PDB file of C-alpha atoms in Angstrom:
ATOM      1  CA  MET P   1       0.000   0.000   0.000  1.00 65.00           C
ATOM      2  CA  ASP P   2       1.351   3.426  -0.989  1.00 77.00           C
ATOM      3  CA  LEU P   3       2.498   5.399   2.082  1.00 82.00           C
ATOM      4  CA  ALA P   4       1.578   8.660   0.328  1.00 82.00           C
ATOM      5  CA  LEU P   5      -2.021   7.472   0.112  1.00 89.00           C
ATOM      6  CA  LEU P   6      -2.014   6.556   3.795  1.00 90.00           C
ATOM      7  CA  ARG P   7      -0.548   9.941   4.716  1.00 86.00           C
ATOM      8  CA  THR P   8      -3.300  11.698   2.786  1.00 90.00           C
ATOM      9  CA  PHE P   9      -5.922   9.439   4.361  1.00 92.00           C
ATOM     10  CA  VAL P  10      -4.725  10.117   7.924  1.00 88.00           C
ATOM     11  CA  THR P  11      -4.618  13.865   7.244  1.00 87.00           C
ATOM     12  CA  VAL P  12      -8.206  13.826   5.939  1.00 90.00           C
ATOM     13  CA  HIS P  13      -9.288  11.722   8.916  1.00 89.00           C
ATOM     14  CA  ARG P  14      -7.782  14.202  11.362  1.00 85.00           C
ATOM     15  CA  ALA P  15      -8.872  17.315   9.482  1.00 83.00           C
ATOM     16  CA  GLY P  16     -12.420  16.119   8.821  1.00 87.00           C
ATOM     17  CA  SER P  17     -12.372  17.809   5.423  1.00 88.00           C
ATOM     18  CA  PHE P  18     -10.827  17.242   1.989  1.00 91.00           C
ATOM     19  CA  THR P  19     -10.369  20.999   1.619  1.00 87.00           C
ATOM     20  CA  ARG P  20      -8.541  21.442   4.918  1.00 82.00           C
ATOM     21  CA  ALA P  21      -6.435  18.328   4.327  1.00 84.00           C
ATOM     22  CA  ALA P  22      -5.445  19.641   0.888  1.00 85.00           C
ATOM     23  CA  ALA P  23      -4.259  22.913   2.428  1.00 78.00           C
ATOM     24  CA  LEU P  24      -2.242  21.064   5.070  1.00 74.00           C
ATOM     25  CA  LEU P  25      -0.648  18.737   2.525  1.00 77.00           C
ATOM     26  CA  GLY P  26       0.014  21.434  -0.070  1.00 73.00           C
ATOM     27  CA  LEU P  27      -2.119  19.597  -2.635  1.00 81.00           C
ATOM     28  CA  SER P  28      -5.187  20.519  -4.626  1.00 86.00           C
ATOM     29  CA  GLN P  29      -8.551  19.259  -3.389  1.00 89.00           C
ATOM     30  CA  PRO P  30      -9.072  17.144  -6.559  1.00 90.00           C
ATOM     31  CA  ALA P  31      -5.693  15.477  -5.894  1.00 88.00           C
ATOM     32  CA  VAL P  32      -6.714  14.618  -2.337  1.00 91.00           C
ATOM     33  CA  THR P  33     -10.100  13.316  -3.528  1.00 93.00           C
ATOM     34  CA  SER P  34      -8.374  11.206  -6.178  1.00 92.00           C
ATOM     35  CA  GLN P  35      -5.959   9.688  -3.666  1.00 92.00           C
ATOM     36  CA  ILE P  36      -8.750   8.776  -1.257  1.00 94.00           C
ATOM     37  CA  ARG P  37     -10.739   7.176  -4.072  1.00 93.00           C
ATOM     38  CA  THR P  38      -7.656   5.191  -5.121  1.00 93.00           C
ATOM     39  CA  LEU P  39      -7.197   3.932  -1.573  1.00 93.00           C
ATOM     40  CA  GLU P  40     -10.881   3.052  -1.306  1.00 93.00           C
ATOM     41  CA  ARG P  41     -10.644   1.058  -4.572  1.00 92.00           C
ATOM     42  CA  GLN P  42      -7.602  -0.798  -3.276  1.00 92.00           C
ATOM     43  CA  LEU P  43      -9.381  -1.698  -0.057  1.00 92.00           C
ATOM     44  CA  GLY P  44     -12.728  -2.312  -1.680  1.00 92.00           C
ATOM     45  CA  ARG P  45     -14.501  -0.356   1.064  1.00 92.00           C
ATOM     46  CA  PRO P  46     -15.569   3.284   1.554  1.00 94.00           C
ATOM     47  CA  LEU P  47     -13.454   5.173   4.087  1.00 95.00           C
ATOM     48  CA  PHE P  48     -15.481   8.373   4.412  1.00 95.00           C
ATOM     49  CA  LEU P  49     -19.076   9.503   4.166  1.00 93.00           C
ATOM     50  CA  ARG P  50     -19.275  12.781   2.210  1.00 89.00           C
ATOM     51  CA  GLN P  51     -21.399  15.449   3.898  1.00 86.00           C
ATOM     52  CA  ALA P  52     -22.301  19.079   3.221  1.00 80.00           C
ATOM     53  CA  ARG P  53     -19.581  20.202   5.605  1.00 80.00           C
ATOM     54  CA  GLY P  54     -16.591  17.928   5.481  1.00 85.00           C
ATOM     55  CA  VAL P  55     -16.478  14.155   5.775  1.00 91.00           C
ATOM     56  CA  THR P  56     -17.167  11.557   8.464  1.00 91.00           C
ATOM     57  CA  PRO P  57     -15.096   8.350   8.627  1.00 92.00           C
ATOM     58  CA  THR P  58     -16.813   5.019   8.214  1.00 94.00           C
ATOM     59  CA  THR P  59     -16.164   2.231  10.692  1.00 93.00           C
ATOM     60  CA  ILE P  60     -13.494   0.865   8.359  1.00 92.00           C
ATOM     61  CA  GLY P  61     -12.019   4.364   8.055  1.00 92.00           C
ATOM     62  CA  ASP P  62     -11.779   4.748  11.817  1.00 91.00           C
ATOM     63  CA  GLU P  63     -10.163   1.322  12.154  1.00 91.00           C
ATOM     64  CA  LEU P  64      -7.605   2.048   9.450  1.00 92.00           C
ATOM     65  CA  ALA P  65      -6.746   5.439  11.009  1.00 88.00           C
ATOM     66  CA  HIS P  66      -6.339   3.825  14.423  1.00 86.00           C
ATOM     67  CA  ARG P  67      -3.930   1.253  12.995  1.00 87.00           C
ATOM     68  CA  ALA P  68      -2.014   3.402  10.516  1.00 87.00           C
ATOM     69  CA  ALA P  69      -1.640   6.793  12.234  1.00 82.00           C
ATOM     70  CA  PRO P  70       0.810   5.715  15.001  1.00 80.00           C
ATOM     71  CA  HIS P  71       3.150   4.148  12.433  1.00 81.00           C
ATOM     72  CA  LEU P  72       3.058   7.210  10.184  1.00 79.00           C
ATOM     73  CA  ASP P  73       3.744   9.430  13.201  1.00 72.00           C
ATOM     74  CA  ALA P  74       6.684   7.160  14.086  1.00 72.00           C
ATOM     75  CA  LEU P  75       8.112   7.605  10.591  1.00 74.00           C
ATOM     76  CA  VAL P  76       7.826  11.369  10.987  1.00 66.00           C
ATOM     77  CA  GLU P  77       9.676  11.096  14.300  1.00 62.00           C
ATOM     78  CA  ILE P  78      12.475   9.106  12.654  1.00 63.00           C
ATOM     79  CA  ALA P  79      12.779  11.677   9.881  1.00 61.00           C
ATOM     80  CA  GLU P  80      12.811  14.605  12.317  1.00 55.00           C
ATOM     81  CA  ALA P  81      15.322  12.861  14.572  1.00 57.00           C
ATOM     82  CA  GLY P  82      17.588  12.389  11.573  1.00 55.00           C
ATOM     83  CA  LEU P  83      17.488  16.110  10.862  1.00 53.00           C
ATOM     84  CA  ASP P  84      18.211  16.994  14.477  1.00 53.00           C
ATOM     85  CA  GLU P  85      21.130  14.565  14.736  1.00 51.00           C
ATOM     86  CA  GLU P  86      23.102  16.810  12.399  1.00 53.00           C
ATOM     87  CA  SER P  87      23.180  19.565  15.034  1.00 51.00           C
ATOM     88  CA  GLY P  88      23.023  17.326  18.098  1.00 55.00           C
ATOM     89  CA  VAL P  89      19.881  19.005  19.509  1.00 64.00           C
ATOM     90  CA  ARG P  90      16.121  18.680  19.168  1.00 85.00           C
ATOM     91  CA  THR P  91      14.293  21.831  18.118  1.00 92.00           C
ATOM     92  CA  LEU P  92      10.883  22.844  19.457  1.00 95.00           C
ATOM     93  CA  HIS P  93       8.910  25.309  17.350  1.00 95.00           C
ATOM     94  CA  LEU P  94       6.632  27.151  19.766  1.00 97.00           C
ATOM     95  CA  ALA P  95       3.923  29.679  18.887  1.00 97.00           C
ATOM     96  CA  GLY P  96       1.728  31.796  21.117  1.00 96.00           C
ATOM     97  CA  PRO P  97       0.743  35.279  22.274  1.00 95.00           C
ATOM     98  CA  PRO P  98       3.920  37.370  22.641  1.00 95.00           C
ATOM     99  CA  GLU P  99       3.277  38.605  26.186  1.00 95.00           C
ATOM    100  CA  PHE P 100       2.265  35.288  27.759  1.00 96.00           C
ATOM    101  CA  THR P 101       4.856  33.277  25.848  1.00 96.00           C
ATOM    102  CA  SER P 102       7.596  35.725  26.837  1.00 96.00           C
ATOM    103  CA  ALA P 103       6.625  36.062  30.491  1.00 95.00           C
ATOM    104  CA  ARG P 104       5.518  32.499  31.211  1.00 96.00           C
ATOM    105  CA  ALA P 105       6.273  29.827  28.627  1.00 97.00           C
ATOM    106  CA  LEU P 106       9.840  30.604  27.566  1.00 97.00           C
ATOM    107  CA  PRO P 107      11.195  30.989  31.128  1.00 96.00           C
ATOM    108  CA  ALA P 108       9.467  27.725  32.085  1.00 96.00           C
ATOM    109  CA  LEU P 109      11.235  25.873  29.242  1.00 96.00           C
ATOM    110  CA  THR P 110      14.701  27.160  30.159  1.00 95.00           C
ATOM    111  CA  PRO P 111      15.687  24.028  32.155  1.00 94.00           C
ATOM    112  CA  LEU P 112      15.064  21.910  29.052  1.00 94.00           C
ATOM    113  CA  VAL P 113      17.432  24.089  27.024  1.00 92.00           C
ATOM    114  CA  SER P 114      20.318  22.994  29.246  1.00 88.00           C
ATOM    115  CA  GLN P 115      19.277  19.408  28.502  1.00 89.00           C
ATOM    116  CA  GLY P 116      19.683  19.770  24.741  1.00 88.00           C
ATOM    117  CA  LEU P 117      16.427  21.377  23.615  1.00 93.00           C
ATOM    118  CA  ALA P 118      16.544  24.263  21.149  1.00 94.00           C
ATOM    119  CA  VAL P 119      13.521  26.575  21.007  1.00 96.00           C
ATOM    120  CA  ARG P 120      12.267  28.695  18.143  1.00 96.00           C
ATOM    121  CA  ALA P 121       9.421  30.994  19.203  1.00 96.00           C
ATOM    122  CA  SER P 122       6.900  32.639  16.897  1.00 94.00           C
ATOM    123  CA  PHE P 123       4.623  35.484  17.996  1.00 92.00           C
ATOM    124  CA  SER P 124       3.029  36.558  14.729  1.00 79.00           C
ATOM    125  CA  GLY P 125      -0.639  36.176  13.897  1.00 83.00           C
ATOM    126  CA  THR P 126      -3.996  35.801  15.572  1.00 89.00           C
ATOM    127  CA  THR P 127      -4.978  32.703  17.545  1.00 92.00           C
ATOM    128  CA  GLU P 128      -6.659  31.326  14.410  1.00 91.00           C
ATOM    129  CA  GLU P 129      -3.517  31.911  12.357  1.00 91.00           C
ATOM    130  CA  ILE P 130      -1.366  30.289  15.029  1.00 93.00           C
ATOM    131  CA  LEU P 131      -3.578  27.188  15.048  1.00 92.00           C
ATOM    132  CA  ASP P 132      -3.561  27.052  11.247  1.00 88.00           C
ATOM    133  CA  GLY P 133       0.239  27.216  11.354  1.00 89.00           C
ATOM    134  CA  LEU P 134       0.317  24.392  13.884  1.00 90.00           C
ATOM    135  CA  ALA P 135      -2.017  22.274  11.755  1.00 86.00           C
ATOM    136  CA  ALA P 136       0.167  22.905   8.703  1.00 82.00           C
ATOM    137  CA  GLY P 137       3.280  21.751  10.555  1.00 83.00           C
ATOM    138  CA  HIS P 138       4.951  25.157  10.935  1.00 88.00           C
ATOM    139  CA  HIS P 139       4.870  24.822  14.743  1.00 93.00           C
ATOM    140  CA  ASP P 140       5.193  21.859  17.118  1.00 94.00           C
ATOM    141  CA  LEU P 141       3.371  23.342  20.068  1.00 97.00           C
ATOM    142  CA  ALA P 142       1.003  26.297  20.368  1.00 97.00           C
ATOM    143  CA  ILE P 143      -0.463  28.313  23.204  1.00 97.00           C
ATOM    144  CA  ALA P 144      -3.963  29.439  22.252  1.00 96.00           C
ATOM    145  CA  THR P 145      -6.811  31.318  23.875  1.00 95.00           C
ATOM    146  CA  THR P 146      -9.481  29.231  22.135  1.00 94.00           C
ATOM    147  CA  ARG P 147      -9.963  25.462  22.082  1.00 93.00           C
ATOM    148  CA  PRO P 148      -9.577  24.091  18.537  1.00 91.00           C
ATOM    149  CA  ARG P 149     -12.280  21.935  17.011  1.00 83.00           C
ATOM    150  CA  GLY P 150     -11.940  18.725  15.036  1.00 75.00           C
ATOM    151  CA  GLY P 151      -9.572  15.813  15.373  1.00 75.00           C
ATOM    152  CA  LEU P 152      -6.486  17.311  13.743  1.00 80.00           C
ATOM    153  CA  LEU P 153      -5.424  19.260  16.838  1.00 88.00           C
ATOM    154  CA  THR P 154      -5.676  18.237  20.478  1.00 90.00           C
ATOM    155  CA  SER P 155      -5.717  20.708  23.363  1.00 94.00           C
ATOM    156  CA  THR P 156      -5.190  20.669  27.114  1.00 95.00           C
ATOM    157  CA  PRO P 157      -6.211  23.548  29.434  1.00 96.00           C
ATOM    158  CA  LEU P 158      -3.027  25.216  30.617  1.00 96.00           C
ATOM    159  CA  CYS P 159      -4.107  27.956  33.014  1.00 96.00           C
ATOM    160  CA  ASP P 160      -6.557  30.801  33.592  1.00 96.00           C
ATOM    161  CA  GLU P 161      -5.547  34.438  33.630  1.00 95.00           C
ATOM    162  CA  GLU P 162      -7.459  37.045  35.621  1.00 97.00           C
ATOM    163  CA  HIS P 163      -8.215  40.337  33.910  1.00 97.00           C
ATOM    164  CA  VAL P 164      -7.905  43.553  35.904  1.00 97.00           C
ATOM    165  CA  LEU P 165      -9.306  47.000  35.118  1.00 95.00           C
ATOM    166  CA  VAL P 166      -6.451  49.441  35.773  1.00 96.00           C
ATOM    167  CA  ALA P 167      -5.447  53.062  35.377  1.00 95.00           C
ATOM    168  CA  ALA P 168      -2.742  55.409  36.605  1.00 96.00           C
ATOM    169  CA  PRO P 169      -3.206  56.792  40.152  1.00 95.00           C
ATOM    170  CA  ARG P 170      -4.204  60.238  38.880  1.00 91.00           C
ATOM    171  CA  TRP P 171      -7.239  58.753  37.114  1.00 89.00           C
ATOM    172  CA  ALA P 172      -8.132  56.462  40.005  1.00 85.00           C
ATOM    173  CA  ALA P 173      -8.120  59.414  42.420  1.00 83.00           C
ATOM    174  CA  ARG P 174     -11.017  60.967  40.502  1.00 77.00           C
ATOM    175  CA  LEU P 175     -13.241  57.906  40.831  1.00 77.00           C
ATOM    176  CA  ALA P 176     -15.193  57.274  44.031  1.00 64.00           C
ATOM    177  CA  PRO P 177     -15.558  53.501  44.706  1.00 62.00           C
ATOM    178  CA  GLU P 178     -19.228  53.848  45.700  1.00 59.00           C
ATOM    179  CA  VAL P 179     -19.995  55.614  42.417  1.00 60.00           C
ATOM    180  CA  LEU P 180     -18.229  52.902  40.464  1.00 64.00           C
ATOM    181  CA  LEU P 181     -20.289  50.234  42.193  1.00 58.00           C
ATOM    182  CA  ARG P 182     -23.543  51.959  41.225  1.00 61.00           C
ATOM    183  CA  LYS P 183     -22.753  53.446  37.812  1.00 62.00           C
ATOM    184  CA  GLY P 184     -19.465  51.806  36.874  1.00 68.00           C
ATOM    185  CA  ALA P 185     -19.825  51.444  33.118  1.00 72.00           C
ATOM    186  CA  VAL P 186     -21.208  54.952  32.621  1.00 72.00           C
ATOM    187  CA  VAL P 187     -18.527  56.601  34.755  1.00 71.00           C
ATOM    188  CA  LEU P 188     -15.645  54.616  33.300  1.00 81.00           C
ATOM    189  CA  GLU P 189     -16.625  55.417  29.739  1.00 75.00           C
ATOM    190  CA  GLN P 190     -15.782  59.054  30.466  1.00 79.00           C
ATOM    191  CA  LEU P 191     -12.112  58.022  30.681  1.00 87.00           C
ATOM    192  CA  PRO P 192      -9.741  57.490  27.755  1.00 92.00           C
ATOM    193  CA  VAL P 193      -9.175  53.849  26.817  1.00 95.00           C
ATOM    194  CA  VAL P 194      -5.940  52.054  25.917  1.00 97.00           C
ATOM    195  CA  GLU P 195      -6.349  48.802  23.960  1.00 97.00           C
ATOM    196  CA  VAL P 196      -4.648  46.353  21.606  1.00 96.00           C
ATOM    197  CA  HIS P 197      -7.218  46.709  18.811  1.00 95.00           C
ATOM    198  CA  GLU P 198     -10.006  48.993  17.636  1.00 95.00           C
ATOM    199  CA  SER P 199     -12.568  46.290  18.518  1.00 94.00           C
ATOM    200  CA  LEU P 200     -11.639  46.649  22.217  1.00 95.00           C
ATOM    201  CA  PRO P 201     -11.289  42.891  22.855  1.00 95.00           C
ATOM    202  CA  PHE P 202     -10.127  43.125  26.481  1.00 96.00           C
ATOM    203  CA  VAL P 203     -12.413  45.976  27.517  1.00 94.00           C
ATOM    204  CA  SER P 204     -15.408  44.350  25.789  1.00 94.00           C
ATOM    205  CA  ARG P 205     -14.810  41.045  27.558  1.00 94.00           C
ATOM    206  CA  TYR P 206     -14.522  42.835  30.911  1.00 94.00           C
ATOM    207  CA  TRP P 207     -17.637  44.954  30.332  1.00 92.00           C
ATOM    208  CA  ALA P 208     -19.665  41.868  29.372  1.00 93.00           C
ATOM    209  CA  ALA P 209     -18.552  39.919  32.451  1.00 93.00           C
ATOM    210  CA  VAL P 210     -18.775  42.683  35.052  1.00 90.00           C
ATOM    211  CA  PHE P 211     -21.385  45.137  33.745  1.00 87.00           C
ATOM    212  CA  GLU P 212     -23.317  42.818  31.379  1.00 89.00           C
ATOM    213  CA  THR P 213     -23.150  45.393  28.638  1.00 87.00           C
ATOM    214  CA  LYS P 214     -20.971  46.561  25.761  1.00 90.00           C
ATOM    215  CA  PRO P 215     -18.566  49.490  26.121  1.00 89.00           C
ATOM    216  CA  ALA P 216     -19.691  52.670  24.428  1.00 85.00           C
ATOM    217  CA  ALA P 217     -16.275  54.305  24.447  1.00 81.00           C
ATOM    218  CA  ALA P 218     -13.713  54.266  21.634  1.00 86.00           C
ATOM    219  CA  ALA P 219     -10.026  53.688  22.212  1.00 92.00           C
ATOM    220  CA  THR P 220      -7.744  56.681  22.579  1.00 94.00           C
ATOM    221  CA  VAL P 221      -4.524  54.670  22.246  1.00 97.00           C
ATOM    222  CA  ILE P 222      -4.153  51.445  20.244  1.00 97.00           C
ATOM    223  CA  ALA P 223      -0.990  49.375  20.702  1.00 96.00           C
ATOM    224  CA  PRO P 224      -0.919  45.751  19.484  1.00 93.00           C
ATOM    225  CA  ASP P 225       1.094  44.500  22.460  1.00 95.00           C
ATOM    226  CA  LEU P 226      -0.168  44.290  26.045  1.00 96.00           C
ATOM    227  CA  ARG P 227       3.195  45.433  27.374  1.00 96.00           C
ATOM    228  CA  ALA P 228       2.799  48.668  25.424  1.00 97.00           C
ATOM    229  CA  VAL P 229      -0.771  48.979  26.725  1.00 98.00           C
ATOM    230  CA  LEU P 230       0.557  48.609  30.276  1.00 98.00           C
ATOM    231  CA  GLU P 231       3.178  51.324  29.842  1.00 98.00           C
ATOM    232  CA  SER P 232       0.692  53.684  28.186  1.00 98.00           C
ATOM    233  CA  ALA P 233      -1.844  53.186  30.974  1.00 97.00           C
ATOM    234  CA  ALA P 234       0.815  53.616  33.660  1.00 98.00           C
ATOM    235  CA  SER P 235       1.915  56.891  32.067  1.00 97.00           C
ATOM    236  CA  GLY P 236      -1.651  58.189  32.349  1.00 96.00           C
ATOM    237  CA  ALA P 237      -2.982  57.644  28.838  1.00 96.00           C
ATOM    238  CA  GLY P 238      -6.197  56.066  30.126  1.00 94.00           C
ATOM    239  CA  LEU P 239      -7.765  52.962  31.599  1.00 94.00           C
ATOM    240  CA  ALA P 240      -6.939  49.470  30.355  1.00 96.00           C
ATOM    241  CA  VAL P 241      -7.825  45.858  31.017  1.00 97.00           C
ATOM    242  CA  LEU P 242      -4.730  43.728  31.581  1.00 98.00           C
ATOM    243  CA  PRO P 243      -3.895  40.188  32.711  1.00 97.00           C
ATOM    244  CA  ARG P 244      -2.975  40.222  36.389  1.00 97.00           C
ATOM    245  CA  TYR P 245       0.304  38.368  35.806  1.00 95.00           C
ATOM    246  CA  LEU P 246       1.407  41.160  33.488  1.00 97.00           C
ATOM    247  CA  CYS P 247       0.437  44.139  35.657  1.00 97.00           C
ATOM    248  CA  GLU P 248       1.026  42.674  39.147  1.00 97.00           C
ATOM    249  CA  GLU P 249       4.382  44.389  39.571  1.00 97.00           C
ATOM    250  CA  ALA P 250       2.983  47.748  38.420  1.00 98.00           C
ATOM    251  CA  LEU P 251       0.087  47.377  40.870  1.00 98.00           C
ATOM    252  CA  GLU P 252       2.391  46.528  43.754  1.00 97.00           C
ATOM    253  CA  GLY P 253       4.675  49.427  42.869  1.00 97.00           C
ATOM    254  CA  GLY P 254       1.809  51.924  42.643  1.00 97.00           C
ATOM    255  CA  ARG P 255       2.289  52.716  38.959  1.00 98.00           C
ATOM    256  CA  LEU P 256      -1.197  51.334  38.315  1.00 97.00           C
ATOM    257  CA  VAL P 257      -4.319  51.069  40.461  1.00 95.00           C
ATOM    258  CA  ALA P 258      -7.062  48.451  40.140  1.00 94.00           C
ATOM    259  CA  LEU P 259     -10.281  50.425  39.630  1.00 91.00           C
ATOM    260  CA  LEU P 260     -12.630  47.594  40.602  1.00 88.00           C
ATOM    261  CA  ASP P 261     -12.517  44.368  42.589  1.00 88.00           C
ATOM    262  CA  PRO P 262     -15.480  42.354  41.260  1.00 89.00           C
ATOM    263  CA  PRO P 263     -16.588  39.293  43.269  1.00 88.00           C
ATOM    264  CA  VAL P 264     -15.991  37.086  40.217  1.00 90.00           C
ATOM    265  CA  PRO P 265     -13.151  38.528  38.146  1.00 90.00           C
ATOM    266  CA  PRO P 266     -13.186  37.938  34.381  1.00 95.00           C
ATOM    267  CA  LEU P 267     -10.960  35.041  33.358  1.00 96.00           C
ATOM    268  CA  ARG P 268      -9.470  33.813  30.100  1.00 95.00           C
ATOM    269  CA  THR P 269      -8.242  30.253  29.601  1.00 96.00           C
ATOM    270  CA  TYR P 270      -5.050  29.321  27.782  1.00 97.00           C
ATOM    271  CA  PHE P 271      -4.790  25.979  25.995  1.00 97.00           C
ATOM    272  CA  LEU P 272      -1.716  23.974  25.107  1.00 97.00           C
ATOM    273  CA  VAL P 273      -2.282  22.612  21.593  1.00 96.00           C
ATOM    274  CA  VAL P 274      -0.465  19.999  19.498  1.00 93.00           C
ATOM    275  CA  ARG P 275      -1.174  18.088  16.309  1.00 88.00           C
ATOM    276  CA  ALA P 276      -2.766  14.731  16.988  1.00 82.00           C
ATOM    277  CA  GLY P 277      -0.111  12.074  17.437  1.00 78.00           C
ATOM    278  CA  THR P 278       2.880  14.382  17.916  1.00 84.00           C
ATOM    279  CA  LEU P 279       3.088  13.843  21.660  1.00 84.00           C
ATOM    280  CA  ALA P 280       4.774  10.586  20.630  1.00 77.00           C
ATOM    281  CA  LEU P 281       7.803  12.773  19.829  1.00 82.00           C
ATOM    282  CA  PRO P 282       9.892  12.949  23.030  1.00 86.00           C
ATOM    283  CA  HIS P 283      10.971  16.593  22.763  1.00 90.00           C
ATOM    284  CA  ILE P 284       7.380  17.789  22.195  1.00 92.00           C
ATOM    285  CA  ALA P 285       6.057  15.563  24.976  1.00 91.00           C
ATOM    286  CA  ARG P 286       8.667  16.847  27.442  1.00 92.00           C
ATOM    287  CA  ALA P 287       7.959  20.493  26.638  1.00 95.00           C
ATOM    288  CA  HIS P 288       4.213  19.834  26.901  1.00 95.00           C
ATOM    289  CA  GLU P 289       4.616  18.135  30.281  1.00 94.00           C
ATOM    290  CA  TRP P 290       7.020  20.813  31.537  1.00 95.00           C
ATOM    291  CA  LEU P 291       4.644  23.657  30.702  1.00 96.00           C
ATOM    292  CA  LEU P 292       1.692  21.896  32.337  1.00 95.00           C
ATOM    293  CA  ARG P 293       3.762  21.327  35.463  1.00 93.00           C
ATOM    294  CA  ALA P 294       4.951  24.957  35.563  1.00 95.00           C
ATOM    295  CA  SER P 295       1.421  26.299  35.072  1.00 94.00           C
ATOM    296  CA  GLY P 296       0.503  25.138  38.583  1.00 91.00           C
ATOM    297  CA  ASP P 297       2.434  28.152  39.905  1.00 91.00           C
ATOM    298  CA  TRP P 298       0.876  30.642  37.485  1.00 90.00           C
TER     299      TRP P 298
END
């Protein structure tokens, strides 16, 4: 049986779609369809049921994937190990949000570096783009703020981050706590806003969780990095919503003040995501385990 056909089959099985599998394999959709039909003719059995949105494996398809996928993953491991033997190290390609990856993930992986692991970090793109890059094989491990769907990627909750509404002391001094409790959203929308995007993703999430409404204000300062948002807010540019891990030092040092202390603070969950089957690769499995272990202190 042609290994190329099996590789295409396993990719379709994991992706749940000929179109998505074609993109991952760098083939045209007709080529993927043709290969699956060839394999089905060789086996004499249908492997997938075609549906309006994607495909569903038949019982035979599931059985074949269960038997073939581990061996194909092992061949990938052998090939990747051969490449790494030339330099004497194993390389982990990690992708995630720049702030969290810089402050949390990379420091946590440092002990593995001294044990022969090389790390290549990528910060570019949205969560969706990061997951697409992982699915396409550009990354080995991704940190995402949404759980991926389908069988191609598998995710594990990593940790929750608390979001805090902050501003410089000069702004906080103008806001009476009792007024904020009664008319928080209205009062706060009189202040300038610092955000990472025009859509106000952090402020909107906070407003929905705490005030059960949408913010009416527009951003005064847009900076596509939470560290820049922190520095702008601390300098007095306006209020911001930041992860507690990122602004804790500024809060303790008095550069920022938490404007509210809601009974249930807004949270966002991070997920550790890999391609299905790749945890069989020792260097990916070790990094995955190390990050999960470190997250207990986050």
